[in-house]
């Protein structure tokens, strides 16, 4: 047998041995990598075998298309939760496993894991990065931890208290528009359209101290945010468009970049202007000096924030967090409030009880405004809000991809690197967590009834280290807007039942339409 010759490379026998060694080492390395991958696949399969899975469509598609972002898809998810109440395994094609968890007892391990271990799934969140940068929603690791610590003071009640005045004002503007639209005693309105503009109006005032009057006239900045939200929701349903190179060549990609530029230019201009006007003093002194004359907005707090080493946020970081707050704050609150109005329209007995609670609270008060201290004096209205957030959670699912194995309370293991979906909708609609889960019953949240429940049975704002930092802000805004709405209007269901549409947030196909009737002056 002829020996290996490297003469064609101009190398003689004296150098052939090192080349043989290198080739052997290379082949050994490749073989080792293959064996490691085989072992990892076997190990994952062994762990995944403990999770039940519904029948696949076929071997190639796996479970793709079984749970669609439609009313029918939510009904299918509800069926799966009833069949597999602890959770289940589904496959994207033949190779990509996805675990869905839908029970409060099971999600504890992953929700309570540190942010460094339970990372957000980068596949989806990466498409938000051109818009939101490294804000809290998208960032991870040390940067996320540092920003979370620095932003926490921005949601202290001393900061939030003056915002209640803004919530009142923005709600009043929306109601004035409703009054103008009423003819023949009522108006048929899309709650999402009106409430989204109201939340954007109040957010722009709370974040930037800027009044664009967006509820009354068009605003380029507000239009850009609405377009970005719609484009992200659309892209989320098109896996091929997750590739930036391909997406950037499409008309949607071009519109996305243009809208990003509009939003970034607005935020940058506010930051530059604030740098010139914000006094060079500490947060406490600034709060004291401005308490009577100015609401401390989100940009102010970000500019004044310092970490434990005395370092400030960069302008790029400030822009990312401001843009993130505008994105997260308007859609989720609009969804939550719209579905609350819908549920009370369908249950006039609860609507009337809430109305009486508000009327009693504000009796003899002029003007009729909700104040910060009032928010704790509306127990039944709060129960109605929470039950609606259970039945119609604005965010239906969150995703995680862990950097290490996660041991579940029942002994099963989620292997590292596996995409895990925490189905908020599934937990909230799980009959083994909530009896009769499809029934709207505010008394579930009576303090006596809820005291023995798992804190993870109700997670509209997620839970654990990466829970929603703005949940007190959102709940306060919803309470103010709902209280004033019930004080002035009667809500009636539309003739056509809405079909739920879970996109980035829970919407309704074609809008969520209700009829509103003004209450006579003597009625309250």
Short mmCIF file of C-alpha atoms in Angstrom, two decimals:
data_model
loop_
_atom_site.label_atom_id
_atom_site.label_comp_id
_atom_site.label_asym_id
_atom_site.label_seq_id
_atom_site.Cartn_x
_atom_site.Cartn_y
_atom_site.Cartn_z
CA UNK A 1 0.00 0.00 0.00
CA UNK A 2 1.42 3.37 -0.96
CA UNK A 3 2.23 5.68 1.91
CA UNK A 4 0.75 9.13 2.42
CA UNK A 5 2.70 11.54 0.29
CA UNK A 6 2.75 15.29 0.67
CA UNK A 7 5.16 15.81 -2.18
CA UNK A 8 2.46 17.59 -4.13
CA UNK A 9 2.75 20.32 -1.52
CA UNK A 10 6.50 20.38 -1.91
CA UNK A 11 6.93 18.66 1.47
CA UNK A 12 9.22 15.70 1.86
CA UNK A 13 8.95 12.65 4.15
CA UNK A 14 10.73 14.48 6.95
CA UNK A 15 7.74 16.81 7.49
CA UNK A 16 4.99 14.29 6.76
CA UNK A 17 4.80 13.07 10.36
CA UNK A 18 3.71 16.41 11.89
CA UNK A 19 1.03 16.75 9.22
CA UNK A 20 -0.24 13.25 9.96
CA UNK A 21 -0.40 14.21 13.64
CA UNK A 22 -2.32 17.42 12.88
CA UNK A 23 -4.77 15.56 10.65
CA UNK A 24 -5.27 12.95 13.35
CA UNK A 25 -5.81 15.62 16.01
CA UNK A 26 -8.28 17.46 13.76
CA UNK A 27 -10.23 14.29 13.08
CA UNK A 28 -10.24 13.47 16.79
CA UNK A 29 -11.55 16.96 17.64
CA UNK A 30 -14.36 16.65 15.08
CA UNK A 31 -15.25 13.19 16.38
CA UNK A 32 -15.26 14.49 19.96
CA UNK A 33 -17.59 17.34 18.99
CA UNK A 34 -19.93 14.90 17.26
CA UNK A 35 -19.96 12.62 20.30
CA UNK A 36 -20.64 15.58 22.60
CA UNK A 37 -23.56 16.65 20.41
CA UNK A 38 -24.91 13.10 20.34
CA UNK A 39 -24.63 12.86 24.12
CA UNK A 40 -26.29 16.26 24.59
CA UNK A 41 -29.12 15.24 22.26
CA UNK A 42 -29.54 11.94 24.12
CA UNK A 43 -29.45 13.72 27.48
CA UNK A 44 -32.02 16.30 26.34
CA UNK A 45 -34.23 13.55 24.91
CA UNK A 46 -34.08 11.69 28.23
CA UNK A 47 -35.16 14.82 30.13
CA UNK A 48 -37.77 15.85 27.55
CA UNK A 49 -39.26 12.36 27.63
CA UNK A 50 -40.82 13.32 30.97
CA UNK A 51 -43.02 15.96 29.33
CA UNK A 52 -46.23 14.77 27.63
CA UNK A 53 -46.83 15.92 24.10
CA UNK A 54 -49.97 16.11 21.99
CA UNK A 55 -50.05 14.20 18.71
CA UNK A 56 -47.94 15.85 16.00
CA UNK A 57 -49.39 17.03 12.71
CA UNK A 58 -46.66 15.02 10.98
CA UNK A 59 -42.97 14.18 11.48
CA UNK A 60 -41.77 17.14 9.39
CA UNK A 61 -43.97 19.93 10.75
CA UNK A 62 -44.19 18.69 14.31
CA UNK A 63 -46.79 20.82 16.09
CA UNK A 64 -46.37 23.93 13.92
CA UNK A 65 -49.72 25.62 13.33
CA UNK A 66 -51.60 23.84 16.12
CA UNK A 67 -51.86 26.86 18.42
CA UNK A 68 -52.34 29.89 16.19
CA UNK A 69 -52.65 33.54 17.33
CA UNK A 70 -56.42 33.48 16.87
CA UNK A 71 -59.59 32.82 18.83
CA UNK A 72 -59.43 29.21 17.64
CA UNK A 73 -55.81 28.99 18.76
CA UNK A 74 -56.70 30.15 22.28
CA UNK A 75 -59.48 27.57 22.41
CA UNK A 76 -56.98 24.89 21.38
CA UNK A 77 -54.56 26.11 24.08
CA UNK A 78 -57.37 25.93 26.64
CA UNK A 79 -58.05 22.34 25.55
CA UNK A 80 -54.35 21.43 25.85
CA UNK A 81 -54.17 22.98 29.34
CA UNK A 82 -57.16 20.88 30.38
CA UNK A 83 -55.50 17.75 29.00
CA UNK A 84 -51.97 18.49 30.25
CA UNK A 85 -52.48 20.72 33.32
CA UNK A 86 -48.81 20.70 34.37
CA UNK A 87 -47.46 21.55 30.92
CA UNK A 88 -46.55 19.89 27.65
CA UNK A 89 -43.88 19.56 24.97
CA UNK A 90 -44.30 20.65 21.36
CA UNK A 91 -41.92 20.55 18.40
CA UNK A 92 -41.18 23.23 15.82
CA UNK A 93 -40.40 20.97 12.90
CA UNK A 94 -38.50 17.75 13.66
CA UNK A 95 -35.61 19.29 15.63
CA UNK A 96 -36.66 22.22 17.89
CA UNK A 97 -38.41 21.33 21.16
CA UNK A 98 -40.46 23.93 23.07
CA UNK A 99 -41.74 23.29 26.59
CA UNK A 100 -44.93 25.07 27.69
CA UNK A 101 -45.59 25.37 31.43
CA UNK A 102 -49.13 26.19 32.56
CA UNK A 103 -49.42 25.48 36.29
CA UNK A 104 -48.53 27.79 39.16
CA UNK A 105 -46.76 25.01 41.09
CA UNK A 106 -44.49 24.17 38.15
CA UNK A 107 -43.38 27.64 37.00
CA UNK A 108 -41.86 28.59 40.36
CA UNK A 109 -38.37 27.26 39.59
CA UNK A 110 -37.97 29.12 36.32
CA UNK A 111 -39.68 32.38 37.33
CA UNK A 112 -37.67 32.63 40.54
CA UNK A 113 -34.37 31.78 38.85
CA UNK A 114 -31.91 34.66 38.64
CA UNK A 115 -32.00 36.83 35.53
CA UNK A 116 -28.52 35.53 34.67
CA UNK A 117 -29.85 31.95 34.52
CA UNK A 118 -33.36 32.39 33.07
CA UNK A 119 -32.61 34.52 30.02
CA UNK A 120 -35.30 35.83 27.74
CA UNK A 121 -35.48 33.91 24.48
CA UNK A 122 -33.31 35.98 22.13
CA UNK A 123 -35.03 34.89 18.91
CA UNK A 124 -38.05 37.12 19.44
CA UNK A 125 -36.61 39.87 21.63
CA UNK A 126 -33.80 40.53 19.13
CA UNK A 127 -36.29 41.98 16.64
CA UNK A 128 -37.09 44.73 19.17
CA UNK A 129 -33.47 45.79 19.62
CA UNK A 130 -33.25 48.28 16.71
CA UNK A 131 -36.13 50.17 18.35
CA UNK A 132 -35.59 49.62 22.08
CA UNK A 133 -31.82 49.17 22.23
CA UNK A 134 -30.54 47.61 25.46
CA UNK A 135 -33.52 48.63 27.57
CA UNK A 136 -34.87 46.46 30.39
CA UNK A 137 -37.09 44.45 28.06
CA UNK A 138 -34.25 43.33 25.78
CA UNK A 139 -31.02 43.48 27.82
CA UNK A 140 -29.52 40.66 29.89
CA UNK A 141 -26.74 39.93 32.36
CA UNK A 142 -24.90 42.63 34.28
CA UNK A 143 -26.32 45.43 32.13
CA UNK A 144 -29.87 44.38 32.92
CA UNK A 145 -29.11 44.05 36.64
CA UNK A 146 -27.47 47.49 36.78
CA UNK A 147 -30.31 49.18 34.90
CA UNK A 148 -32.96 47.45 37.00
CA UNK A 149 -31.36 48.73 40.20
CA UNK A 150 -31.05 52.25 38.79
CA UNK A 151 -34.62 52.39 37.45
CA UNK A 152 -36.37 51.04 40.55
CA UNK A 153 -36.50 54.52 42.22
CA UNK A 154 -38.37 55.83 39.16
CA UNK A 155 -41.39 53.77 40.25
CA UNK A 156 -41.35 54.75 43.93
CA UNK A 157 -44.74 56.04 45.07
CA UNK A 158 -43.28 59.53 45.63
CA UNK A 159 -42.57 59.66 41.89
CA UNK A 160 -45.87 58.05 40.89
CA UNK A 161 -48.19 60.17 43.06
CA UNK A 162 -48.14 63.29 40.82
CA UNK A 163 -48.83 61.12 37.76
CA UNK A 164 -52.38 60.52 39.01
CA UNK A 165 -53.23 64.09 37.99
CA UNK A 166 -52.00 63.27 34.47
CA UNK A 167 -54.10 60.09 34.39
CA UNK A 168 -57.17 62.16 35.29
CA UNK A 169 -56.44 64.76 32.61
CA UNK A 170 -55.84 62.23 29.82
CA UNK A 171 -58.99 60.31 30.75
CA UNK A 172 -60.99 63.56 30.76
CA UNK A 173 -59.81 64.31 27.21
CA UNK A 174 -60.91 60.84 26.07
CA UNK A 175 -64.31 61.28 27.70
CA UNK A 176 -64.82 64.70 26.11
CA UNK A 177 -64.22 63.07 22.74
CA UNK A 178 -66.73 60.33 23.57
CA UNK A 179 -69.35 62.95 24.42
CA UNK A 180 -68.86 64.57 20.99
CA UNK A 181 -69.22 61.19 19.25
CA UNK A 182 -72.48 60.30 20.97
CA UNK A 183 -75.65 60.57 18.90
CA UNK A 184 -79.13 59.22 19.67
CA UNK A 185 -78.08 58.62 23.25
CA UNK A 186 -75.10 56.33 22.69
CA UNK A 187 -71.97 55.71 20.64
CA UNK A 188 -70.42 52.50 19.33
CA UNK A 189 -66.68 52.78 19.98
CA UNK A 190 -63.58 50.64 19.53
CA UNK A 191 -62.08 50.59 23.02
CA UNK A 192 -58.61 49.72 21.78
CA UNK A 193 -58.46 52.73 19.48
CA UNK A 194 -59.53 55.24 22.12
CA UNK A 195 -57.77 53.74 25.13
CA UNK A 196 -54.47 53.30 23.23
CA UNK A 197 -54.38 57.00 22.39
CA UNK A 198 -55.27 57.86 25.99
CA UNK A 199 -52.42 55.75 27.40
CA UNK A 200 -49.95 57.17 24.87
CA UNK A 201 -51.08 60.68 25.78
CA UNK A 202 -50.52 60.12 29.51
CA UNK A 203 -47.24 58.26 28.95
CA UNK A 204 -45.80 61.03 26.81
CA UNK A 205 -46.59 63.48 29.62
CA UNK A 206 -45.18 61.20 32.34
CA UNK A 207 -42.03 60.23 30.44
CA UNK A 208 -41.18 63.49 28.65
CA UNK A 209 -43.44 66.18 30.20
CA UNK A 210 -44.60 66.70 26.61
CA UNK A 211 -48.19 67.27 25.50
CA UNK A 212 -48.66 66.36 21.83
CA UNK A 213 -52.47 66.58 22.09
CA UNK A 214 -52.42 63.21 20.30
CA UNK A 215 -56.00 62.35 21.29
CA UNK A 216 -57.28 65.33 19.31
CA UNK A 217 -54.87 65.58 16.38
CA UNK A 218 -52.25 63.48 14.63
CA UNK A 219 -48.72 63.33 16.04
CA UNK A 220 -45.75 62.05 14.01
CA UNK A 221 -44.13 60.58 17.13
CA UNK A 222 -47.29 58.81 18.33
CA UNK A 223 -48.03 57.57 14.79
CA UNK A 224 -44.50 56.13 14.63
CA UNK A 225 -44.96 54.23 17.92
CA UNK A 226 -48.29 52.80 16.75
CA UNK A 227 -46.71 51.76 13.44
CA UNK A 228 -43.70 50.17 15.16
CA UNK A 229 -45.99 48.19 17.46
CA UNK A 230 -48.03 46.94 14.49
CA UNK A 231 -44.92 46.04 12.47
CA UNK A 232 -43.35 44.13 15.36
CA UNK A 233 -46.59 42.19 15.92
CA UNK A 234 -46.75 41.35 12.21
CA UNK A 235 -43.09 40.28 12.06
CA UNK A 236 -43.57 38.10 15.11
CA UNK A 237 -45.94 35.93 13.05
CA UNK A 238 -43.47 35.57 10.15
CA UNK A 239 -40.48 33.40 11.21
CA UNK A 240 -38.66 33.97 7.91
CA UNK A 241 -38.69 37.70 8.65
CA UNK A 242 -36.67 37.15 11.85
CA UNK A 243 -33.60 37.34 9.61
CA UNK A 244 -32.61 41.02 9.63
CA UNK A 245 -30.92 40.84 6.23
CA UNK A 246 -34.13 39.65 4.59
CA UNK A 247 -36.49 41.86 6.62
CA UNK A 248 -34.53 45.04 5.91
CA UNK A 249 -35.10 44.55 2.17
CA UNK A 250 -38.89 44.41 2.52
CA UNK A 251 -41.26 47.41 2.49
CA UNK A 252 -42.12 46.63 6.13
CA UNK A 253 -38.44 46.69 7.03
CA UNK A 254 -38.01 50.10 5.41
CA UNK A 255 -41.08 51.44 7.23
CA UNK A 256 -39.71 50.02 10.49
CA UNK A 257 -36.37 51.81 10.12
CA UNK A 258 -38.08 55.08 9.18
CA UNK A 259 -40.40 54.91 12.22
CA UNK A 260 -37.43 54.03 14.46
CA UNK A 261 -35.66 57.17 13.27
CA UNK A 262 -38.70 59.32 14.11
CA UNK A 263 -38.95 57.88 17.64
CA UNK A 264 -35.20 58.08 18.31
CA UNK A 265 -34.92 61.66 17.05
CA UNK A 266 -37.76 62.76 19.34
CA UNK A 267 -36.26 61.05 22.42
CA UNK A 268 -32.75 62.33 21.65
CA UNK A 269 -34.04 65.90 21.28
CA UNK A 270 -35.75 65.73 24.68
CA UNK A 271 -32.59 64.35 26.32
CA UNK A 272 -30.42 67.08 24.78
CA UNK A 273 -32.82 69.79 25.91
CA UNK A 274 -33.05 68.34 29.42
CA UNK A 275 -29.26 68.22 29.75
CA UNK A 276 -29.24 71.98 29.22
CA UNK A 277 -31.95 72.72 31.76
CA UNK A 278 -31.68 70.09 34.49
CA UNK A 279 -29.86 71.51 37.53
CA UNK A 280 -26.70 69.85 38.71
CA UNK A 281 -27.99 68.62 42.03
CA UNK A 282 -28.96 65.35 43.68
CA UNK A 283 -32.28 63.59 43.24
CA UNK A 284 -33.51 64.34 46.77
CA UNK A 285 -32.81 68.07 46.49
CA UNK A 286 -34.36 68.20 43.05
CA UNK A 287 -37.49 66.42 44.31
CA UNK A 288 -37.88 68.92 47.14
CA UNK A 289 -37.35 71.99 44.98
CA UNK A 290 -39.70 70.86 42.22
CA UNK A 291 -42.40 69.07 44.22
CA UNK A 292 -44.82 72.00 44.10
CA UNK A 293 -44.20 73.17 40.57
CA UNK A 294 -43.30 70.19 38.42
CA UNK A 295 -43.99 66.49 38.05
CA UNK A 296 -40.67 64.68 38.04
CA UNK A 297 -40.84 62.86 34.72
CA UNK A 298 -39.13 59.63 33.72
CA UNK A 299 -36.37 61.40 31.78
CA UNK A 300 -35.54 63.51 34.85
CA UNK A 301 -35.15 60.42 37.01
CA UNK A 302 -32.98 58.66 34.42
CA UNK A 303 -30.71 61.68 34.04
CA UNK A 304 -30.27 61.93 37.81
CA UNK A 305 -29.78 58.21 38.43
CA UNK A 306 -26.39 56.87 39.48
CA UNK A 307 -25.25 53.34 40.23
CA UNK A 308 -23.39 52.23 43.34
CA UNK A 309 -20.11 53.42 41.79
CA UNK A 310 -21.52 56.88 41.07
CA UNK A 311 -21.75 56.27 37.31
CA UNK A 312 -24.64 57.75 35.36
CA UNK A 313 -26.59 56.25 32.50
CA UNK A 314 -25.35 57.15 29.04
CA UNK A 315 -27.66 59.09 26.72
CA UNK A 316 -28.01 55.92 24.64
CA UNK A 317 -29.13 53.98 27.72
CA UNK A 318 -31.58 56.73 28.69
CA UNK A 319 -33.09 56.67 25.21
CA UNK A 320 -33.41 52.88 25.35
CA UNK A 321 -35.23 52.93 28.68
CA UNK A 322 -37.54 55.80 27.70
CA UNK A 323 -38.45 54.09 24.42
CA UNK A 324 -38.98 50.80 26.27
CA UNK A 325 -41.34 52.45 28.76
CA UNK A 326 -43.36 54.03 25.95
CA UNK A 327 -43.63 50.66 24.16
CA UNK A 328 -44.38 48.48 27.18
CA UNK A 329 -46.58 51.02 28.92
CA UNK A 330 -49.12 51.91 26.26
CA UNK A 331 -50.07 48.58 24.65
CA UNK A 332 -50.31 46.46 27.79
CA UNK A 333 -52.31 49.02 29.76
CA UNK A 334 -54.59 49.68 26.78
CA UNK A 335 -55.26 45.96 26.42
CA UNK A 336 -55.90 45.49 30.13
CA UNK A 337 -58.26 48.46 30.41
CA UNK A 338 -60.14 47.65 27.20
CA UNK A 339 -60.90 44.10 28.33
CA UNK A 340 -61.91 45.36 31.79
CA UNK A 341 -64.47 47.66 30.16
CA UNK A 342 -65.67 44.72 28.05
CA UNK A 343 -66.09 42.41 31.05
CA UNK A 344 -68.03 45.02 33.01
CA UNK A 345 -70.23 45.69 29.98
CA UNK A 346 -71.10 41.98 29.95
CA UNK A 347 -71.77 41.97 33.70
CA UNK A 348 -73.91 45.02 34.49
CA UNK A 349 -74.37 43.94 38.12
CA UNK A 350 -70.62 44.24 38.74
CA UNK A 351 -70.46 47.43 36.70
CA UNK A 352 -73.14 49.03 38.86
CA UNK A 353 -71.50 47.95 42.11
CA UNK A 354 -68.19 49.48 40.96
CA UNK A 355 -70.00 52.66 39.97
CA UNK A 356 -71.64 52.96 43.38
CA UNK A 357 -68.26 52.47 45.04
CA UNK A 358 -66.77 55.34 43.01
CA UNK A 359 -69.79 57.58 43.57
CA UNK A 360 -69.60 57.04 47.32
CA UNK A 361 -65.87 57.80 47.32
CA UNK A 362 -66.26 61.06 45.40
CA UNK A 363 -69.54 62.20 46.95
CA UNK A 364 -69.48 65.97 47.48
CA UNK A 365 -66.06 66.34 45.91
CA UNK A 366 -65.50 69.02 43.28
CA UNK A 367 -63.97 68.57 40.81
CA UNK A 368 -64.57 64.84 40.54
CA UNK A 369 -60.99 63.65 40.37
CA UNK A 370 -59.27 60.52 41.62
CA UNK A 371 -56.34 61.19 43.93
CA UNK A 372 -53.46 58.93 44.92
CA UNK A 373 -54.93 58.06 48.32
CA UNK A 374 -58.23 57.11 46.65
CA UNK A 375 -56.62 54.19 44.83
CA UNK A 376 -56.59 52.09 48.00
CA UNK A 377 -60.25 52.94 48.71
CA UNK A 378 -61.73 51.06 45.74
CA UNK A 379 -61.60 47.40 46.83
CA UNK A 380 -64.38 46.01 44.61
CA UNK A 381 -63.21 47.93 41.54
CA UNK A 382 -59.72 46.50 42.17
CA UNK A 383 -61.17 42.98 42.38
CA UNK A 384 -62.91 43.52 39.04
CA UNK A 385 -59.67 44.72 37.44
CA UNK A 386 -57.72 41.72 38.72
CA UNK A 387 -60.34 39.22 37.58
CA UNK A 388 -60.29 40.76 34.10
CA UNK A 389 -56.48 40.56 34.03
CA UNK A 390 -56.83 36.89 34.93
CA UNK A 391 -59.41 36.14 32.27
CA UNK A 392 -57.85 38.39 29.62
CA UNK A 393 -54.14 38.84 30.48
CA UNK A 394 -52.60 41.53 28.24
CA UNK A 395 -49.44 39.44 27.81
CA UNK A 396 -50.46 35.82 27.26
CA UNK A 397 -47.02 34.18 27.27
CA UNK A 398 -43.39 34.90 28.17
CA UNK A 399 -40.37 32.92 27.00
CA UNK A 400 -37.15 31.88 28.68
CA UNK A 401 -34.04 30.00 27.57
CA UNK A 402 -31.97 28.96 30.58
CA UNK A 403 -28.18 28.79 30.79
CA UNK A 404 -28.31 25.78 33.10
CA UNK A 405 -30.64 22.88 33.81
CA UNK A 406 -33.75 23.85 35.78
CA UNK A 407 -35.10 21.28 38.23
CA UNK A 408 -38.87 21.51 38.55
CA UNK A 409 -40.69 20.83 41.86
CA UNK A 410 -42.03 17.51 40.53
CA UNK A 411 -38.52 16.21 39.80
CA UNK A 412 -38.48 16.77 36.06
CA UNK A 413 -35.68 18.78 34.45
CA UNK A 414 -35.77 21.46 31.78
CA UNK A 415 -32.44 21.06 29.95
CA UNK A 416 -30.33 24.16 29.44
CA UNK A 417 -30.73 25.83 26.07
CA UNK A 418 -34.31 24.61 25.57
CA UNK A 419 -36.92 27.28 24.83
CA UNK A 420 -39.48 27.34 27.63
CA UNK A 421 -42.81 29.17 27.37
CA UNK A 422 -44.54 30.26 30.56
CA UNK A 423 -48.17 30.45 29.50
CA UNK A 424 -49.75 33.20 31.58
CA UNK A 425 -53.01 32.56 29.73
CA UNK A 426 -52.66 28.83 30.43
CA UNK A 427 -52.10 29.33 34.17
CA UNK A 428 -55.01 31.78 34.39
CA UNK A 429 -57.31 29.37 32.52
CA UNK A 430 -56.14 26.16 34.18
CA UNK A 431 -59.08 24.42 35.93
CA UNK A 432 -56.67 22.81 38.41
CA UNK A 433 -55.53 26.32 39.44
CA UNK A 434 -58.79 28.28 39.07
CA UNK A 435 -62.17 26.49 39.35
CA UNK A 436 -64.51 27.40 36.48
CA UNK A 437 -61.74 29.45 34.86
CA UNK A 438 -63.88 30.74 31.96
CA UNK A 439 -66.32 32.48 34.34
CA UNK A 440 -65.77 36.16 35.19
CA UNK A 441 -66.02 36.21 38.99
CA UNK A 442 -64.41 39.19 40.80
CA UNK A 443 -65.01 37.53 44.18
CA UNK A 444 -62.09 35.20 43.44
CA UNK A 445 -59.96 38.16 44.52
CA UNK A 446 -61.79 38.84 47.75
CA UNK A 447 -59.01 38.92 50.38
CA UNK A 448 -60.57 35.96 52.20
CA UNK A 449 -60.73 33.87 49.03
CA UNK A 450 -57.29 34.68 47.69
CA UNK A 451 -55.21 34.40 50.88
CA UNK A 452 -54.47 30.68 50.46
CA UNK A 453 -53.78 30.82 46.71
CA UNK A 454 -50.33 30.48 45.22
CA UNK A 455 -48.80 33.90 44.42
CA UNK A 456 -47.96 32.45 41.00
CA UNK A 457 -51.58 31.62 40.18
CA UNK A 458 -52.09 35.23 39.08
CA UNK A 459 -49.17 36.69 37.12
CA UNK A 460 -50.41 39.30 34.61
CA UNK A 461 -47.20 41.25 35.23
CA UNK A 462 -44.99 38.14 35.27
CA UNK A 463 -43.14 37.33 38.52
CA UNK A 464 -39.69 36.89 39.95
CA UNK A 465 -36.59 38.99 39.22
CA UNK A 466 -37.77 39.97 35.72
CA UNK A 467 -41.31 40.95 36.65
CA UNK A 468 -42.81 44.14 35.24
CA UNK A 469 -41.14 47.12 36.92
CA UNK A 470 -44.08 49.37 35.98
CA UNK A 471 -46.96 47.33 37.38
CA UNK A 472 -47.90 49.89 40.07
CA UNK A 473 -47.93 52.60 37.40
CA UNK A 474 -50.17 50.45 35.18
CA UNK A 475 -52.59 49.48 37.96
CA UNK A 476 -52.87 53.11 39.08
CA UNK A 477 -53.66 54.30 35.56
CA UNK A 478 -56.27 51.57 35.03
CA UNK A 479 -57.98 52.38 38.34
CA UNK A 480 -58.19 56.10 37.57
CA UNK A 481 -59.45 55.62 34.01
CA UNK A 482 -61.98 52.94 34.99
CA UNK A 483 -63.34 54.89 37.98
CA UNK A 484 -63.90 58.06 35.94
CA UNK A 485 -65.40 56.10 33.03
CA UNK A 486 -67.96 54.38 35.26
CA UNK A 487 -68.76 57.70 36.91
CA UNK A 488 -69.77 59.24 33.57
CA UNK A 489 -70.82 56.42 31.23
CA UNK A 490 -72.76 53.19 31.13
CA UNK A 491 -71.04 50.42 29.16
CA UNK A 492 -73.07 48.03 27.03
CA UNK A 493 -71.87 45.01 25.02
CA UNK A 494 -71.82 45.14 21.25
CA UNK A 495 -74.17 42.95 19.24
CA UNK A 496 -71.20 40.94 17.96
CA UNK A 497 -69.06 38.94 20.39
CA UNK A 498 -65.34 39.78 19.99
CA UNK A 499 -62.84 37.20 18.83
CA UNK A 500 -59.63 37.26 20.87
CA UNK A 501 -56.36 37.78 19.03
CA UNK A 502 -53.13 37.14 20.98
CA UNK A 503 -50.36 39.11 19.30
CA UNK A 504 -47.70 40.88 21.37
CA UNK A 505 -50.66 41.72 23.59
CA UNK A 506 -54.17 40.32 23.72
CA UNK A 507 -56.30 42.19 21.18
CA UNK A 508 -59.64 41.57 19.51
CA UNK A 509 -59.99 40.90 15.79
CA UNK A 510 -61.25 44.08 14.14
CA UNK A 511 -61.27 45.97 17.43
CA UNK A 512 -63.08 45.63 20.74
CA UNK A 513 -66.38 47.42 20.22
CA UNK A 514 -68.72 48.54 22.99
CA UNK A 515 -71.65 50.93 23.22
CA UNK A 516 -71.31 53.78 25.70
CA UNK A 517 -74.16 55.85 27.10
CA UNK A 518 -73.60 59.06 29.09
CA UNK A 519 -75.06 59.03 32.57
CA UNK A 520 -77.32 61.96 33.37
CA UNK A 521 -75.90 64.61 35.68
CA UNK A 522 -78.28 63.54 38.41
CA UNK A 523 -77.18 59.92 38.19
CA UNK A 524 -73.96 60.67 40.01
#
